[in-house]
CSV table of N, CA and C in Angstrom, one decimal:
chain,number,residue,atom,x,y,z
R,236,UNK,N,-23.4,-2.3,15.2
R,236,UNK,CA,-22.7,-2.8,14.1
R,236,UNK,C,-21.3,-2.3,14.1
R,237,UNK,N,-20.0,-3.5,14.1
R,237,UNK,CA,-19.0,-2.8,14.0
R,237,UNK,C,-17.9,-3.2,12.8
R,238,UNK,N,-18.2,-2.5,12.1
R,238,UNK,CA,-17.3,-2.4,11.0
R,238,UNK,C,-15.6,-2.5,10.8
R,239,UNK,N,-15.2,-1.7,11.8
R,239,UNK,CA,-13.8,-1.8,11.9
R,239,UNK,C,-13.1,-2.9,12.3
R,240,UNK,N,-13.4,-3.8,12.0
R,240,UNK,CA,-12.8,-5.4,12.5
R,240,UNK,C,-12.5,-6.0,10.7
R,241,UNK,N,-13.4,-5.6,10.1
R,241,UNK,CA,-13.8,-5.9,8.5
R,241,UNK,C,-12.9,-5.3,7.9
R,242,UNK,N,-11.9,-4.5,8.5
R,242,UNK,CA,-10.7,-3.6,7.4
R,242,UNK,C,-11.6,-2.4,6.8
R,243,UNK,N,-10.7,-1.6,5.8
R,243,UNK,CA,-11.2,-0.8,5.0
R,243,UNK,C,-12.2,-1.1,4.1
R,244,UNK,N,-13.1,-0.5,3.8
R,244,UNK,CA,-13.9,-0.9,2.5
R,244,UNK,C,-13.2,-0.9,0.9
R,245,UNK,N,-13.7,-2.4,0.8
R,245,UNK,CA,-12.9,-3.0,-0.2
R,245,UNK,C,-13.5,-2.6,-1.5
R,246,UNK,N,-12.8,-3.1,-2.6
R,246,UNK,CA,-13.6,-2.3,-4.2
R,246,UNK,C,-14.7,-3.5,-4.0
R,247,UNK,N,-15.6,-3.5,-4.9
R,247,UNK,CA,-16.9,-4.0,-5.6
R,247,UNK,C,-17.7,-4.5,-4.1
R,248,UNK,N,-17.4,-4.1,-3.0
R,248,UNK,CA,-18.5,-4.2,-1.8
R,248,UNK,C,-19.5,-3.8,-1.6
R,249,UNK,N,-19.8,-2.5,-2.5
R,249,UNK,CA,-21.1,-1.8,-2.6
R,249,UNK,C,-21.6,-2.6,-3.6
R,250,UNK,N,-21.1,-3.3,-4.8
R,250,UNK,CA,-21.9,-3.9,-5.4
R,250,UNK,C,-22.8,-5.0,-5.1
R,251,UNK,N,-21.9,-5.4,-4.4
R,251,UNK,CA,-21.9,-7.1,-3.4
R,251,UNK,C,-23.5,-6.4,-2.7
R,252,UNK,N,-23.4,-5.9,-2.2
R,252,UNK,CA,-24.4,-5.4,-1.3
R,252,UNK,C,-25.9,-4.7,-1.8
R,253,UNK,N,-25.6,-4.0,-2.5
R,253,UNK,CA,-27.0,-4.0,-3.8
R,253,UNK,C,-27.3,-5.0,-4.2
R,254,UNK,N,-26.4,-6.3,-4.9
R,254,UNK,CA,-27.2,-7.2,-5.4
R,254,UNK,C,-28.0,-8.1,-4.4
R,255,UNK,N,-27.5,-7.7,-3.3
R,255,UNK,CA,-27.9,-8.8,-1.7
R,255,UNK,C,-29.3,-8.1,-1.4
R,256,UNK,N,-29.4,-6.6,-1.4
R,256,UNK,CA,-30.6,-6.2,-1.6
R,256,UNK,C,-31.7,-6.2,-2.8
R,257,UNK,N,-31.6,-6.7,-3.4
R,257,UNK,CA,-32.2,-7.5,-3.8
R,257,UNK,C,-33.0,-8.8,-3.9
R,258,UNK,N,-32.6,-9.3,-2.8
R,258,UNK,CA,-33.1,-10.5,-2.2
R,258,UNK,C,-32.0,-11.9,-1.9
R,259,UNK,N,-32.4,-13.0,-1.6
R,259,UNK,CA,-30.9,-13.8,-1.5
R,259,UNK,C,-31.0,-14.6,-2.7
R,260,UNK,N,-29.8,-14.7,-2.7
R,260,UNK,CA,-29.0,-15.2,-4.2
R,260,UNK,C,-27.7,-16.1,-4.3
R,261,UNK,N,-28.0,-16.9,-5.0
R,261,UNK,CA,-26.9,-17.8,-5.6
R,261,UNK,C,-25.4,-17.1,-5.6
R,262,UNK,N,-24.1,-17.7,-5.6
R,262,UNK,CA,-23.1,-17.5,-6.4
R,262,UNK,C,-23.1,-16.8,-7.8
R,263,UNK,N,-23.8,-17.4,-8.8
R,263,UNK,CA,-23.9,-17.4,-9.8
R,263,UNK,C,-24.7,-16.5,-10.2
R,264,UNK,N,-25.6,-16.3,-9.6
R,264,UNK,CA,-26.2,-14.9,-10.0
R,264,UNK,C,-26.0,-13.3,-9.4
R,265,UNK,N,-24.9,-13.8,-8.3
R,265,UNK,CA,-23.9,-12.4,-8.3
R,265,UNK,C,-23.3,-12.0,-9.1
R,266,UNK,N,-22.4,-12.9,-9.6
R,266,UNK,CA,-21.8,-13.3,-11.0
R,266,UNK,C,-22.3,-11.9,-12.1
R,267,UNK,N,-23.2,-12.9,-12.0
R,267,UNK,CA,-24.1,-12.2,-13.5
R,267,UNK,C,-24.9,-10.7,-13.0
R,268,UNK,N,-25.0,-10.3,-11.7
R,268,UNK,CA,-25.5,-8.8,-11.7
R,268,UNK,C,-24.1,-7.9,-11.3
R,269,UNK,N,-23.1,-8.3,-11.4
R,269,UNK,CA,-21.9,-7.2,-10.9
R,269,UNK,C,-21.2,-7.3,-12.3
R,270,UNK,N,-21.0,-6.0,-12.9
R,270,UNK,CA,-20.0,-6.5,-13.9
R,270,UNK,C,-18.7,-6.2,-13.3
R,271,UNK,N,-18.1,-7.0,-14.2
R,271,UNK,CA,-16.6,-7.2,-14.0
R,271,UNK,C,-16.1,-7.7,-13.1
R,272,UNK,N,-16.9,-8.5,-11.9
R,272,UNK,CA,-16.1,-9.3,-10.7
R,272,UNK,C,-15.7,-11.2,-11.3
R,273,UNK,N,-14.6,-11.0,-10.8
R,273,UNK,CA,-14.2,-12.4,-11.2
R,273,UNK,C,-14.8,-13.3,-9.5
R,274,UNK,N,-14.6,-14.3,-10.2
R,274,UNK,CA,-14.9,-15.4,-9.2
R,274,UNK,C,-14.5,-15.2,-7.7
R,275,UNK,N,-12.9,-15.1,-8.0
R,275,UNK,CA,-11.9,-14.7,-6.5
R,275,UNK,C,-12.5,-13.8,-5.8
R,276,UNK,N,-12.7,-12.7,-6.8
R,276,UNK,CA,-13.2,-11.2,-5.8
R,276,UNK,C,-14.4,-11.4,-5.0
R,277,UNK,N,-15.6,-12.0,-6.0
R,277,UNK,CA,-16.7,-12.3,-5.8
R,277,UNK,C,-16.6,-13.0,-4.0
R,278,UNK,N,-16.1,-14.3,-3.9
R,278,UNK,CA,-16.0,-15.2,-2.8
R,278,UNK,C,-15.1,-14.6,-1.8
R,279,UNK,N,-14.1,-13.7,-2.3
R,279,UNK,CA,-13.5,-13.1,-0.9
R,279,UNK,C,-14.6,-11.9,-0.8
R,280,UNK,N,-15.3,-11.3,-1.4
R,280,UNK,CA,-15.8,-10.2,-0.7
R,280,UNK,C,-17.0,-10.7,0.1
R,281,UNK,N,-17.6,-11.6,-0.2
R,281,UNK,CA,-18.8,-12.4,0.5
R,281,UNK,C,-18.1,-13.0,1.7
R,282,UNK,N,-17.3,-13.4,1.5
R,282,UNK,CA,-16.3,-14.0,3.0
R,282,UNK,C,-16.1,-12.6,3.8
R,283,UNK,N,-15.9,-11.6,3.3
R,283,UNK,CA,-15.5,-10.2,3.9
R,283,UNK,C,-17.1,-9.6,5.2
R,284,UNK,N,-17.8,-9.7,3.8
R,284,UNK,CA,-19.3,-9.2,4.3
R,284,UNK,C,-19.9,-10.2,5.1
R,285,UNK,N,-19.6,-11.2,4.9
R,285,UNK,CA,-20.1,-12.2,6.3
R,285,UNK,C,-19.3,-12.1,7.2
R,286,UNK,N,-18.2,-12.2,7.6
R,286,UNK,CA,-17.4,-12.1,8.8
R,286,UNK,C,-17.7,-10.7,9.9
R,287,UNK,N,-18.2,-9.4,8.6
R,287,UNK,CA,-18.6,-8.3,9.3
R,287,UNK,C,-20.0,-8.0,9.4
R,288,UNK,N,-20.6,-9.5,9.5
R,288,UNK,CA,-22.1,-9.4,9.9
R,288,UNK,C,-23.1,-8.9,8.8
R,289,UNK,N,-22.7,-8.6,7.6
R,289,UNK,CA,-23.7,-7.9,6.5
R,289,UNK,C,-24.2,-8.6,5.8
R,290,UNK,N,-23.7,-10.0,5.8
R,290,UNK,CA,-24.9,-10.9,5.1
R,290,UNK,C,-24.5,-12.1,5.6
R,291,UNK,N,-25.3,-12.8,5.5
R,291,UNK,CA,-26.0,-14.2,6.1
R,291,UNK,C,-26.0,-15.0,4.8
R,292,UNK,N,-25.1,-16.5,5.2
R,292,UNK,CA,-24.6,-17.3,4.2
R,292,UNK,C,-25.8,-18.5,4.9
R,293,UNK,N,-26.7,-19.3,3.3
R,293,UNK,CA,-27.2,-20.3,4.0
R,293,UNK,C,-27.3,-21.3,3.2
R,294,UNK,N,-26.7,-22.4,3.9
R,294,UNK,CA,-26.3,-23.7,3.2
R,294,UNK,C,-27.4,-24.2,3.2
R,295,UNK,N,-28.2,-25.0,1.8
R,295,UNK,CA,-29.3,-25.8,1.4
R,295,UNK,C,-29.4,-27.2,1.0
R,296,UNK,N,-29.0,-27.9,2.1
R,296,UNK,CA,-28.8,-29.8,1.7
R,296,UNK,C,-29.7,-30.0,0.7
R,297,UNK,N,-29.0,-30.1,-0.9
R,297,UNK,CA,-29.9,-30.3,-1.7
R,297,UNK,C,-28.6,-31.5,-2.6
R,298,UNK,N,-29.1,-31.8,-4.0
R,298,UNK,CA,-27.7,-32.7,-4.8
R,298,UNK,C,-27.5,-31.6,-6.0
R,299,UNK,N,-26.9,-31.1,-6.3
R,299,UNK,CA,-26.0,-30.5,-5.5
R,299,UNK,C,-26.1,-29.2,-4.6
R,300,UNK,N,-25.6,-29.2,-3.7
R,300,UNK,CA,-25.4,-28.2,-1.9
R,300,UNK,C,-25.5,-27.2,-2.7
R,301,UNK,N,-26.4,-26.0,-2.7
R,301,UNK,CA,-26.4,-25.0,-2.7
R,301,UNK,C,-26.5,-23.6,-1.6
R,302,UNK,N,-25.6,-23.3,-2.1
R,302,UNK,CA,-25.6,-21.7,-1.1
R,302,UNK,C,-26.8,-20.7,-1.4
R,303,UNK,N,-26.8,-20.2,-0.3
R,303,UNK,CA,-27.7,-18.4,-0.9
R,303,UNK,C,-26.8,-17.4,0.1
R,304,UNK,N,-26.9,-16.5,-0.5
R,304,UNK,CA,-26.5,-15.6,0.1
R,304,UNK,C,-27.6,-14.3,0.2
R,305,UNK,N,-28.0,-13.4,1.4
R,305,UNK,CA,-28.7,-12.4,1.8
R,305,UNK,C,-28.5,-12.1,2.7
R,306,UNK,N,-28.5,-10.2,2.8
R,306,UNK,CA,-28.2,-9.5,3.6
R,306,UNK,C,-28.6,-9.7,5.0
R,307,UNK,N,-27.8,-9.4,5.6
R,307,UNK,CA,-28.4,-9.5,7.3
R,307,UNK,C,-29.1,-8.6,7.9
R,308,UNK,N,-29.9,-8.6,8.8
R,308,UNK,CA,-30.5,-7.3,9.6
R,308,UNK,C,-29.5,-6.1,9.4
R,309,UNK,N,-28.3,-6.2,10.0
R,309,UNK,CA,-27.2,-4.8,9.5
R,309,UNK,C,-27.1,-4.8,8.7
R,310,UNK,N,-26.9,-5.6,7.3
R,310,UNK,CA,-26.6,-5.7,6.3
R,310,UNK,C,-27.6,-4.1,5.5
R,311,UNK,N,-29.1,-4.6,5.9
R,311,UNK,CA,-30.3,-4.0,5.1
R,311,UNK,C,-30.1,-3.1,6.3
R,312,UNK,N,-29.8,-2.8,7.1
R,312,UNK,CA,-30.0,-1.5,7.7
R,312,UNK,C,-29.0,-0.7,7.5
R,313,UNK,N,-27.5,-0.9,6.6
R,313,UNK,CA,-26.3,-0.3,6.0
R,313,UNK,C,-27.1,0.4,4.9
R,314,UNK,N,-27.5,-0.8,3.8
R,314,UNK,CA,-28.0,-0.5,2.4
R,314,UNK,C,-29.0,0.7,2.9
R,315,UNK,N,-30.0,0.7,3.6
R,315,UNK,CA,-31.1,1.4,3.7
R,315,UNK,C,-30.5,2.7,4.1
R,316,UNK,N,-29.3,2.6,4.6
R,316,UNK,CA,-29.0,4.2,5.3
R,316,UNK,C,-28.2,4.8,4.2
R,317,UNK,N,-27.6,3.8,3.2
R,317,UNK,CA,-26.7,4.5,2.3
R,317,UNK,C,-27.6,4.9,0.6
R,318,UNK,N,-28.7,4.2,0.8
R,318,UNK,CA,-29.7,4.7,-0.4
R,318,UNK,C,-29.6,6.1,-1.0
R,319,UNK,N,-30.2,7.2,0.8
R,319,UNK,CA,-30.2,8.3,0.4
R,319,UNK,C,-29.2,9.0,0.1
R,320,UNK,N,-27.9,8.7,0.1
R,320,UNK,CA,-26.6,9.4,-0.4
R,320,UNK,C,-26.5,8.6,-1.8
R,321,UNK,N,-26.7,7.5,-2.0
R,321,UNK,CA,-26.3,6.9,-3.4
R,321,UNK,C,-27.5,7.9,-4.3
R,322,UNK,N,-28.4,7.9,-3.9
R,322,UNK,CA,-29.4,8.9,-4.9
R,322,UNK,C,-29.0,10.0,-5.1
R,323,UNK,N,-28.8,10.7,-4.2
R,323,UNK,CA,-27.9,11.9,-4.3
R,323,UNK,C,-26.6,12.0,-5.2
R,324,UNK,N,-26.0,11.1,-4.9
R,324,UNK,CA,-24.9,11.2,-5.7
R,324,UNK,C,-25.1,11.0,-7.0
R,325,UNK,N,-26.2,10.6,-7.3
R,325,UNK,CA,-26.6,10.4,-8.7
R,325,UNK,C,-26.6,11.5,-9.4
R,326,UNK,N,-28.0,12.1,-8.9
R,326,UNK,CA,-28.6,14.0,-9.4
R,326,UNK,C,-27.5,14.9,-9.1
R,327,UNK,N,-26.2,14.6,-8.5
R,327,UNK,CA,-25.7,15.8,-8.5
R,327,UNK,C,-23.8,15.6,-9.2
R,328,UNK,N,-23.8,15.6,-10.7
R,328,UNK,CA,-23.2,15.5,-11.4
R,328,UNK,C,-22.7,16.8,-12.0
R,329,UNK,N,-21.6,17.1,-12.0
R,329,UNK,CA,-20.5,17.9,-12.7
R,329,UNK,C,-21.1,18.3,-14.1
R,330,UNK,N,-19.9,19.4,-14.9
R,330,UNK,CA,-20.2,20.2,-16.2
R,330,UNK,C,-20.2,18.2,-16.9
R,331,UNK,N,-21.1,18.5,-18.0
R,331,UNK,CA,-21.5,18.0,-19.1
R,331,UNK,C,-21.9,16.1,-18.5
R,332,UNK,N,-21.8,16.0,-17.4
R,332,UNK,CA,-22.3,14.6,-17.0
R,332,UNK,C,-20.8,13.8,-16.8
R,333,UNK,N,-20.0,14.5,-16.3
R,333,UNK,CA,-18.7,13.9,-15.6
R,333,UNK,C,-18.8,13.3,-14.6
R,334,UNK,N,-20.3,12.8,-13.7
R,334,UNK,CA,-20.3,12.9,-12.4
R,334,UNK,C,-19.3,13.4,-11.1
R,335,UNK,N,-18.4,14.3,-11.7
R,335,UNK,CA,-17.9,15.3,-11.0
R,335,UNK,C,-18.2,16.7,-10.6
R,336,UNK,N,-18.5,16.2,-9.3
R,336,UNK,CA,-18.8,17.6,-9.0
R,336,UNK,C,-17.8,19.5,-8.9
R,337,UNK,N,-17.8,20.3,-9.6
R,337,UNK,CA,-16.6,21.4,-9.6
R,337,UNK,C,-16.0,21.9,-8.1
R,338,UNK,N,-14.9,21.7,-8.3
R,338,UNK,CA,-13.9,21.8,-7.2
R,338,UNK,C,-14.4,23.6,-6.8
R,339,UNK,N,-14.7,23.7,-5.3
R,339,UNK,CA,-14.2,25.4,-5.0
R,339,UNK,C,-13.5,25.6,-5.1
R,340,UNK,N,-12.4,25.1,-5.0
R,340,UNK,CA,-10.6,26.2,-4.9
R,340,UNK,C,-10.7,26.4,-5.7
């Protein structure tokens, strides 16, 4: 898998990628499981994660054409490797629930 062709990791791409794990999904119901992405962001970051092989776009000759979108073999084998740090990062939150962790220096 090579990521470095894809640029830096962009904002709301982890979300993009959780809702893909999930299963495959419409436009529209990306939409509705990310908050706060607008349309734009939504379709460039799906243009982003397909270009760099992490999810699989599939057109459905129907009236009217519908898309799905779902992760790709690398796609689910990114999500699956990044699970156990997102869990982590959960349980290990700062004084009073800042989810910051206290600086050593």
């Amino acid at each position: 898998m090579h990521l470095r062709s894809a640029g830096p990791p962009q904002r709301q791409s982890s979300g993009v990628l959780q809702a893909a794990d999930r299963g495959a999904r419409r436009f529209g119901e990306y939409r509705a499981m990310i908050d706060g992405i607008s349309d734009r962001l939504l379709s460039q970051r799906l243009k982003e994660l397909e270009a760099a092989g992490l999810i699989e776009r599939t057109v459905i000759p129907t009236t009217p054409v519908q898309v799905r979108y779902q992760l790709s073999p690398d796609g689910q084998a990114l999500v699956d490797a990044l699970l156990p740090l997102a869990h982590w990062s959960m349980h290990r939150s700062g004084p009073r629930g800042t989810g910051r962790v206290p600086s050593s220096t």
